[in-house]
CSV table of C-alpha atoms in Angstrom, one decimal:
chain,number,residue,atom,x,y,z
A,295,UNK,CA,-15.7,25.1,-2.9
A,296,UNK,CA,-19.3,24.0,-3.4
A,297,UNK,CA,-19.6,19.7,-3.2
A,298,UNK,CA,-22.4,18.4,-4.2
A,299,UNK,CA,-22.9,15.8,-0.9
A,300,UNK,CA,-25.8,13.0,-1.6
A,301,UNK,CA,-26.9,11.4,2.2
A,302,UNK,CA,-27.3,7.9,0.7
A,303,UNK,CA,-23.8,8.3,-0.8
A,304,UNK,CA,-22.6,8.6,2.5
A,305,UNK,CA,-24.7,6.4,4.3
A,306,UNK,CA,-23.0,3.7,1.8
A,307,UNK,CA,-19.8,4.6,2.5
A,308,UNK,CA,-20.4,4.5,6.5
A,309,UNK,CA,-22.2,0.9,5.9
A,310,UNK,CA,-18.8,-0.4,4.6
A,311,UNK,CA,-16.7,1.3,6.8
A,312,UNK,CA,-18.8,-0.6,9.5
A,313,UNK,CA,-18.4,-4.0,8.0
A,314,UNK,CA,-14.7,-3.5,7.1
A,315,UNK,CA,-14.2,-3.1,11.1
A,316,UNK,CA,-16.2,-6.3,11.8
A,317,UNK,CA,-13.8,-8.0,9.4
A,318,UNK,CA,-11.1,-6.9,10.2
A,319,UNK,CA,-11.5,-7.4,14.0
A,320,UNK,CA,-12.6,-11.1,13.1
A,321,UNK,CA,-9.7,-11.6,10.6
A,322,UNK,CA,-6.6,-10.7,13.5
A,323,UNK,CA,-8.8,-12.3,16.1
A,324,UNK,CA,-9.1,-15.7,14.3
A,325,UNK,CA,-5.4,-15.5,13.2
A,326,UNK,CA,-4.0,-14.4,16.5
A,327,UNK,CA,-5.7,-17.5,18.4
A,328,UNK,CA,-3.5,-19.2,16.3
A,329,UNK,CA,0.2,-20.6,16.5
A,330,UNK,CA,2.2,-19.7,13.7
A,331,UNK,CA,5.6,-19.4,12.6
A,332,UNK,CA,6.6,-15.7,13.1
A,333,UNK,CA,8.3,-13.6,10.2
A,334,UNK,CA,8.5,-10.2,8.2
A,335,UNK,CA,5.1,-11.5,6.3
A,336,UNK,CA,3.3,-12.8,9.6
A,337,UNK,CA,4.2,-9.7,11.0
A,338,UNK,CA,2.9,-7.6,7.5
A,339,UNK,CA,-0.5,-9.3,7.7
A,340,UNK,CA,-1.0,-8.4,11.5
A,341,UNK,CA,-0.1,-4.9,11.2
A,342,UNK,CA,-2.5,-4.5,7.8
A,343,UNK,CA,-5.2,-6.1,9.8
A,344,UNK,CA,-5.1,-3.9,12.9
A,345,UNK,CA,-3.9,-0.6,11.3
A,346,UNK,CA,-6.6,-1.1,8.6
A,347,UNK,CA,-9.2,-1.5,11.7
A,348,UNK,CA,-7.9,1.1,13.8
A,349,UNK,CA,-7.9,3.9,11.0
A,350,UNK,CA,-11.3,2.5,9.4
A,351,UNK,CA,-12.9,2.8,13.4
A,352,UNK,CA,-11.4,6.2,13.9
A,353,UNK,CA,-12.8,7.5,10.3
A,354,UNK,CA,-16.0,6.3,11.8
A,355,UNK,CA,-15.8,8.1,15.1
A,356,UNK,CA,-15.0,11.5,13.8
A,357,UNK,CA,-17.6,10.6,10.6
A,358,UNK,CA,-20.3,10.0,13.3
A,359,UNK,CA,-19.1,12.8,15.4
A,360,UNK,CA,-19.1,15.7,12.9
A,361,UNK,CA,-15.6,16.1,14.2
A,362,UNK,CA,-14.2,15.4,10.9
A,363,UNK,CA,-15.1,18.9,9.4
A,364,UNK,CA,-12.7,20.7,12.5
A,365,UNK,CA,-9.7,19.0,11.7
A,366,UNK,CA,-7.0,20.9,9.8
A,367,UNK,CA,-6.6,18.1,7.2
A,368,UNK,CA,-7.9,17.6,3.9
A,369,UNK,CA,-10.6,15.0,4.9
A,370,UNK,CA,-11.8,13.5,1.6
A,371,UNK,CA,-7.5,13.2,0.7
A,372,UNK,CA,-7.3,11.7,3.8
A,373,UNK,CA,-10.2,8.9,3.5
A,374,UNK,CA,-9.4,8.2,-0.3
A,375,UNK,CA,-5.4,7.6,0.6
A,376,UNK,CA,-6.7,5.2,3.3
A,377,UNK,CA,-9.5,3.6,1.2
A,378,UNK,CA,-6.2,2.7,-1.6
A,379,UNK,CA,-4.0,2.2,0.8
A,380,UNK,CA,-6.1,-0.3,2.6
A,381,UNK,CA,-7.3,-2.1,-0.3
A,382,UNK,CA,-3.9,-3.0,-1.4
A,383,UNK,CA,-2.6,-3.8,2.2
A,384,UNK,CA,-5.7,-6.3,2.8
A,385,UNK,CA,-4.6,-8.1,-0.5
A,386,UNK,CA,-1.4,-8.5,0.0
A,387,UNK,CA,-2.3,-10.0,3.6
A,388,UNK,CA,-5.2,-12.0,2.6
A,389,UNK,CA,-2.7,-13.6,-0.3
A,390,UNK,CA,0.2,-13.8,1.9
A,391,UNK,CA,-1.7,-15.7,4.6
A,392,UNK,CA,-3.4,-18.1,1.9
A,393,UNK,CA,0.2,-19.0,0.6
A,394,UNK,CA,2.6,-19.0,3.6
A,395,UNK,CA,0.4,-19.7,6.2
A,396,UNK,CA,-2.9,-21.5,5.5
A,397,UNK,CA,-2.7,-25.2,6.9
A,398,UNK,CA,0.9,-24.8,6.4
A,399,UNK,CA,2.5,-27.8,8.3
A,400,UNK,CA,4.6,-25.9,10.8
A,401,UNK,CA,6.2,-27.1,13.4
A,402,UNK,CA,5.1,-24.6,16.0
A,403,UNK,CA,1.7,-25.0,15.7
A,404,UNK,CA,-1.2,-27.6,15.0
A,405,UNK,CA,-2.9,-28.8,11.4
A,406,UNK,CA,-6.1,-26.9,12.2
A,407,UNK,CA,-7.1,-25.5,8.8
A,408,UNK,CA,-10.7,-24.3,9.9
A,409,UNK,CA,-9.9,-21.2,11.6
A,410,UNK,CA,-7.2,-19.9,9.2
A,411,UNK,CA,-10.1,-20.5,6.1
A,412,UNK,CA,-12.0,-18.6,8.4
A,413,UNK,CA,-9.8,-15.8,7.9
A,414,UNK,CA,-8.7,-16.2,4.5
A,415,UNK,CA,-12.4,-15.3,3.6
A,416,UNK,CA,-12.8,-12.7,5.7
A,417,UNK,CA,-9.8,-10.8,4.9
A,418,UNK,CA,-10.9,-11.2,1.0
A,419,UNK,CA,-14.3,-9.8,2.5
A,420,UNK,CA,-12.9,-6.7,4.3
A,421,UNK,CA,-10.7,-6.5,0.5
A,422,UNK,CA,-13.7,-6.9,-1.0
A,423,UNK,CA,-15.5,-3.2,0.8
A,424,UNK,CA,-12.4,-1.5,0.6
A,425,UNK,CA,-12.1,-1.8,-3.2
A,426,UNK,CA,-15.5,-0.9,-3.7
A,427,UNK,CA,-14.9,1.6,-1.5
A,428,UNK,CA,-12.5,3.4,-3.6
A,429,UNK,CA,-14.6,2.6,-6.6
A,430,UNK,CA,-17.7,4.6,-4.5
A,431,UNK,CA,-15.1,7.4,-3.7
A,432,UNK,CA,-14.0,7.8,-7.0
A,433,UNK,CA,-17.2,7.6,-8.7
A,434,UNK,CA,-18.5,10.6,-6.1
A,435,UNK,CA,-20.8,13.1,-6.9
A,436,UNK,CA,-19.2,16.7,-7.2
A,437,UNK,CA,-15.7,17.8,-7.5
A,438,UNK,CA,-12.7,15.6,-6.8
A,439,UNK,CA,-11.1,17.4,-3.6
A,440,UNK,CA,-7.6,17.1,-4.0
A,441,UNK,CA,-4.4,15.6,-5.3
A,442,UNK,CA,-4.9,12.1,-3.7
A,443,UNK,CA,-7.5,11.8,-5.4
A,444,UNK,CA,-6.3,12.4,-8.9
A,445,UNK,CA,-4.4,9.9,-11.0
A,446,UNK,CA,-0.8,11.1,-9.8
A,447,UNK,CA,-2.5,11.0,-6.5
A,448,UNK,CA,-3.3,7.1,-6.3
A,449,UNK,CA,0.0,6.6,-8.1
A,450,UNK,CA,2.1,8.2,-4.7
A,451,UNK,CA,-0.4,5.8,-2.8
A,452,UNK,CA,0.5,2.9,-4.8
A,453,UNK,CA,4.4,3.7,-4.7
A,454,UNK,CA,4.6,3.8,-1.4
A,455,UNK,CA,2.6,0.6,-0.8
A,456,UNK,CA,5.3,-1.2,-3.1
A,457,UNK,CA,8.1,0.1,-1.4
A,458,UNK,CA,6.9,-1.6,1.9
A,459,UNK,CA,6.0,-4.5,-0.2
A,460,UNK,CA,9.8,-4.2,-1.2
A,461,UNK,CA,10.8,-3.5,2.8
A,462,UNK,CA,9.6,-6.9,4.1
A,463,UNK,CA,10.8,-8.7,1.4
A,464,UNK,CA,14.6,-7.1,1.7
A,465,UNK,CA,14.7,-8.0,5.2
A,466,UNK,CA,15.0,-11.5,4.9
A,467,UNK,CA,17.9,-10.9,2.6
A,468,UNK,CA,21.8,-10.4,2.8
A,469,UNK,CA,21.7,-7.2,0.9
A,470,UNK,CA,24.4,-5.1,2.8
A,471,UNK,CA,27.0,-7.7,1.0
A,472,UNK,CA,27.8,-5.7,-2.0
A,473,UNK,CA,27.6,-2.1,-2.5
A,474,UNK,CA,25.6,-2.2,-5.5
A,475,UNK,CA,22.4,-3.9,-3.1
A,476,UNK,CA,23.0,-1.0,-0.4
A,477,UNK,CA,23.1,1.7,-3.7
A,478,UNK,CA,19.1,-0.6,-4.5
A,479,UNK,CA,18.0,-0.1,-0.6
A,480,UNK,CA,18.8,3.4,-0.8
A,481,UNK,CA,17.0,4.2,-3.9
A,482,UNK,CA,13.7,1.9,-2.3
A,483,UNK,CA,14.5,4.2,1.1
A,484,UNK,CA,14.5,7.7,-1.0
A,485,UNK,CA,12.0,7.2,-3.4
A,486,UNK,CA,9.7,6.0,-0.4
A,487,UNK,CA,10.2,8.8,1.8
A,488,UNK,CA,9.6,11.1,-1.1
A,489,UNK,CA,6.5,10.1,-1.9
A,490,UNK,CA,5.3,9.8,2.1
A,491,UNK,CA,6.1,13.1,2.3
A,492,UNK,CA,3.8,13.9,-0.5
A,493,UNK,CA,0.9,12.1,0.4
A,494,UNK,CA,1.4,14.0,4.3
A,495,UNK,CA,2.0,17.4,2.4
A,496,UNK,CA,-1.2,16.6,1.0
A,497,UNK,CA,-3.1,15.5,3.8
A,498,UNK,CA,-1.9,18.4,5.9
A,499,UNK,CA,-3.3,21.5,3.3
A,500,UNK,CA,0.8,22.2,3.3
A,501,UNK,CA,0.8,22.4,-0.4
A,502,UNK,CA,-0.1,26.1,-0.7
A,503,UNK,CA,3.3,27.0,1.5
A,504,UNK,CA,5.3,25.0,-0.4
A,505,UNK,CA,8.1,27.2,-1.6
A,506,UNK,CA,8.3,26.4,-4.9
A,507,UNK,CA,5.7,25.2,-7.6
A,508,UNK,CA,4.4,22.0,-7.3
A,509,UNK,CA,3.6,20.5,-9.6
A,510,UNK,CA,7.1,21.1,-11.5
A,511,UNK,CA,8.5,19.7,-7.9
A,512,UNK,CA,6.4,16.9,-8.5
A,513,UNK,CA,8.1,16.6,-11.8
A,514,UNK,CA,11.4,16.8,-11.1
A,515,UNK,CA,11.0,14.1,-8.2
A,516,UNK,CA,9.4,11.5,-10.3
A,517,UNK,CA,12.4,12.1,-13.2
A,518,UNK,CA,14.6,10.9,-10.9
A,519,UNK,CA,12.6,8.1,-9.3
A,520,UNK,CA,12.6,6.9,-12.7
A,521,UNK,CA,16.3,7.5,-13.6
A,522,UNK,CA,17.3,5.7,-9.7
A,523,UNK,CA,14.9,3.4,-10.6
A,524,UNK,CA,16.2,1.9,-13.8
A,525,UNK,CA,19.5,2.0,-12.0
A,526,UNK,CA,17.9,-0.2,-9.6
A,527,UNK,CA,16.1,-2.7,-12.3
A,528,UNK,CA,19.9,-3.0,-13.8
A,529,UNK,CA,21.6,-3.8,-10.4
A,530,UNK,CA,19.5,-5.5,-8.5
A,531,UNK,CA,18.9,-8.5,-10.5
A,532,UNK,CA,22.4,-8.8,-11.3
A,533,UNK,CA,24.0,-9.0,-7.9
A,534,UNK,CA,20.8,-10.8,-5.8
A,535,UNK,CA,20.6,-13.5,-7.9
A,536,UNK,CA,24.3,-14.6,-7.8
A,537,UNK,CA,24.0,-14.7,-4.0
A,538,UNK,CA,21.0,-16.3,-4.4
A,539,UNK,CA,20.5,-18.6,-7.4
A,540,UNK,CA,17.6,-20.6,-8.2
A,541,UNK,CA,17.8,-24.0,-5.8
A,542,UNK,CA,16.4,-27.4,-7.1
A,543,UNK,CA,13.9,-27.0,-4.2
A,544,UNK,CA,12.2,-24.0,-2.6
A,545,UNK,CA,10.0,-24.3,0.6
A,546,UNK,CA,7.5,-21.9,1.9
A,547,UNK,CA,10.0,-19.3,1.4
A,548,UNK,CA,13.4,-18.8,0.1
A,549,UNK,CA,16.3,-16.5,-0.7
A,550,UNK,CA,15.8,-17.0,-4.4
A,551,UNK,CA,11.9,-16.3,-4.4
A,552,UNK,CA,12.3,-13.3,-2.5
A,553,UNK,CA,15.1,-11.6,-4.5
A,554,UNK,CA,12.6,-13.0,-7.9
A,555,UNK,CA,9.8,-10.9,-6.2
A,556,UNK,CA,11.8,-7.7,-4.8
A,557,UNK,CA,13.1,-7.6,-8.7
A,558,UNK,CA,9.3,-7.9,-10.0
A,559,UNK,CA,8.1,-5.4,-7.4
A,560,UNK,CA,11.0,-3.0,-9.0
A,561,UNK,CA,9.9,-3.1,-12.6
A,562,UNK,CA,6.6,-2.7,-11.0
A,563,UNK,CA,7.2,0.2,-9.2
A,564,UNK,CA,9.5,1.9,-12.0
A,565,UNK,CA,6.5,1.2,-14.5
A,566,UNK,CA,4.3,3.1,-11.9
A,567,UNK,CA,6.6,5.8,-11.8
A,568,UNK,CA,7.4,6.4,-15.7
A,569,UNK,CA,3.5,6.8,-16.1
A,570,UNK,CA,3.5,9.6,-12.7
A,571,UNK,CA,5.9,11.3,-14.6
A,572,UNK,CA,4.5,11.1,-18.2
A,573,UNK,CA,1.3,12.0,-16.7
A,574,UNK,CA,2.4,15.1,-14.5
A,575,UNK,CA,3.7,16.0,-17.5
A,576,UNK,CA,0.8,16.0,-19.5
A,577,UNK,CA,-1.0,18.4,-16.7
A,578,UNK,CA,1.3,20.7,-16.8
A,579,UNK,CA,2.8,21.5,-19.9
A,580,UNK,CA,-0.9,20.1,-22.3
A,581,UNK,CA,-3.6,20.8,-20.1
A,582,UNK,CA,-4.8,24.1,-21.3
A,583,UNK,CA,-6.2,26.0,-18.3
A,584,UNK,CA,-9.9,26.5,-18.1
């Protein structure tokens, strides 16, 4: 497969790289010298921040290296999953630390503000490269690689990402006090491992050994993501918001604004999925083969 590969391309793309390591080592560093009140979302915005600089440093290494080319991976799946992946995981941070946790009034730690504005910009920085990023990847010269890269591609990426988005939030809940919540977890757990193992399938050149056809695998999963899903969008609401109604005060966080975000994050992710499947429809059964 002949890629047209421009240097200054790549030189651009190993310029942000850099920069997203600098700010992302700057953002945990700030935070971390910092007392805070420790929860799912603390927790959430310190993994993003030193997952999304480990991975970004490693890219570099084996970018700088030439080692890249040897491994048995679909490299350019592999860096535009992380370049998505990363750019949503950074937002979510950089807004979850501006709400919960910017010169919040805690009663662990001091009313410093300085150094948690310090990271608020530079996690909307390193947000900032990643998303350009991904514009830069998208907008390559030559042939798109692979799957991740396609529209259904992105979509798996952007599934998965609202799943864990979905995770964090559930585990501040009482969900295993009615059936019908478990049923909701289980469809979040399925749907989630599903697509994981697509985006690794992908990532791994495993496609071509797949025992079946693909791409009508692909549609058959997302028909009943959707169908589980609307299940979900039904039952969820229904029983979470009875155990946890709307109270005549919310602080920093709350049953009630969790379960009101978990059910958001559903209809969301079930939107996301209804266009995966329209459009793997589309490529299989109207795309007229070249």
């Amino acid at each position: 497969m002949n890629k047209v590969r421009l240097p200054y391309f790549y030189h651009w793309l190993r310029g942000f790289w850099i920069l997203a390591v600098i700010f992302t080592c700057v953002t945990f560093s700030l935070v971390s010298s910092e007392r805070h009140l420790r929860f799912s979302f603390w927790s959430w915005c310190m993994f993003s921040w030193c997952f999304c600089f480990s991975v970004t440093l490693i890219i570099l290494v084996l970018e700088f290296t030439s080692l890249s080319s040897k491994l048995p991976i679909s490299w350019d799946d592999f860096t535009t999953a992380f370049s998505m992946l990363a750019t949503l995981m950074v937002l979510t941070s950089s807004l979850l630390f501006s709400i919960f946790f910017t010169c919040r009034r805690l009663p662990v730690r001091g009313f410093h503000c300085g150094k948690d504005i310090a990271a608020c910009v530079f996690s909307f920085l390193t947000f900032f490269l990643y998303a350009v990023e991904v514009g830069l990847t998208r907008a390559k010269p030559g042939e798109i690689s692979g799957f991740l890269s396609t529209v259904p591609g992105l979509l798996k990426v952007l599934e998965a990402f609202v799943a864990c988005i979905i995770f964090i939030c559930v585990d501040l809940l009482r969900y295993n006090l009615l059936p019908g919540l478990q049923w909701c977890v289980a469809v979040y757990s399925i749907c989630f491992i599903i697509s994981l193992l697509i985006i690794i399938l992908t990532i791994g050149r495993l496609l071509s050994r797949f025992p079946a056809p693909f791409n009508k695998v692909l549609i058959v999963c997302n028909v009943l993501a959707v169908l589980m899903y609307i299940t979900v969008a039904v039952i969820w609401p229904f029983y979470i918001l009875r155990i946890y109604p709307r109270p005549n005060s919310c602080p920093v966080v709350c049953g009630w604004s969790l379960a009101v975000v978990i059910t958001f994050m559903t209809y969301f992710n079930l939107i996301a999925y209804i266009i995966d499947a329209v459009y793997s429809f589309r490529l299989v059964f109207f795309t007229t083969p070249a």
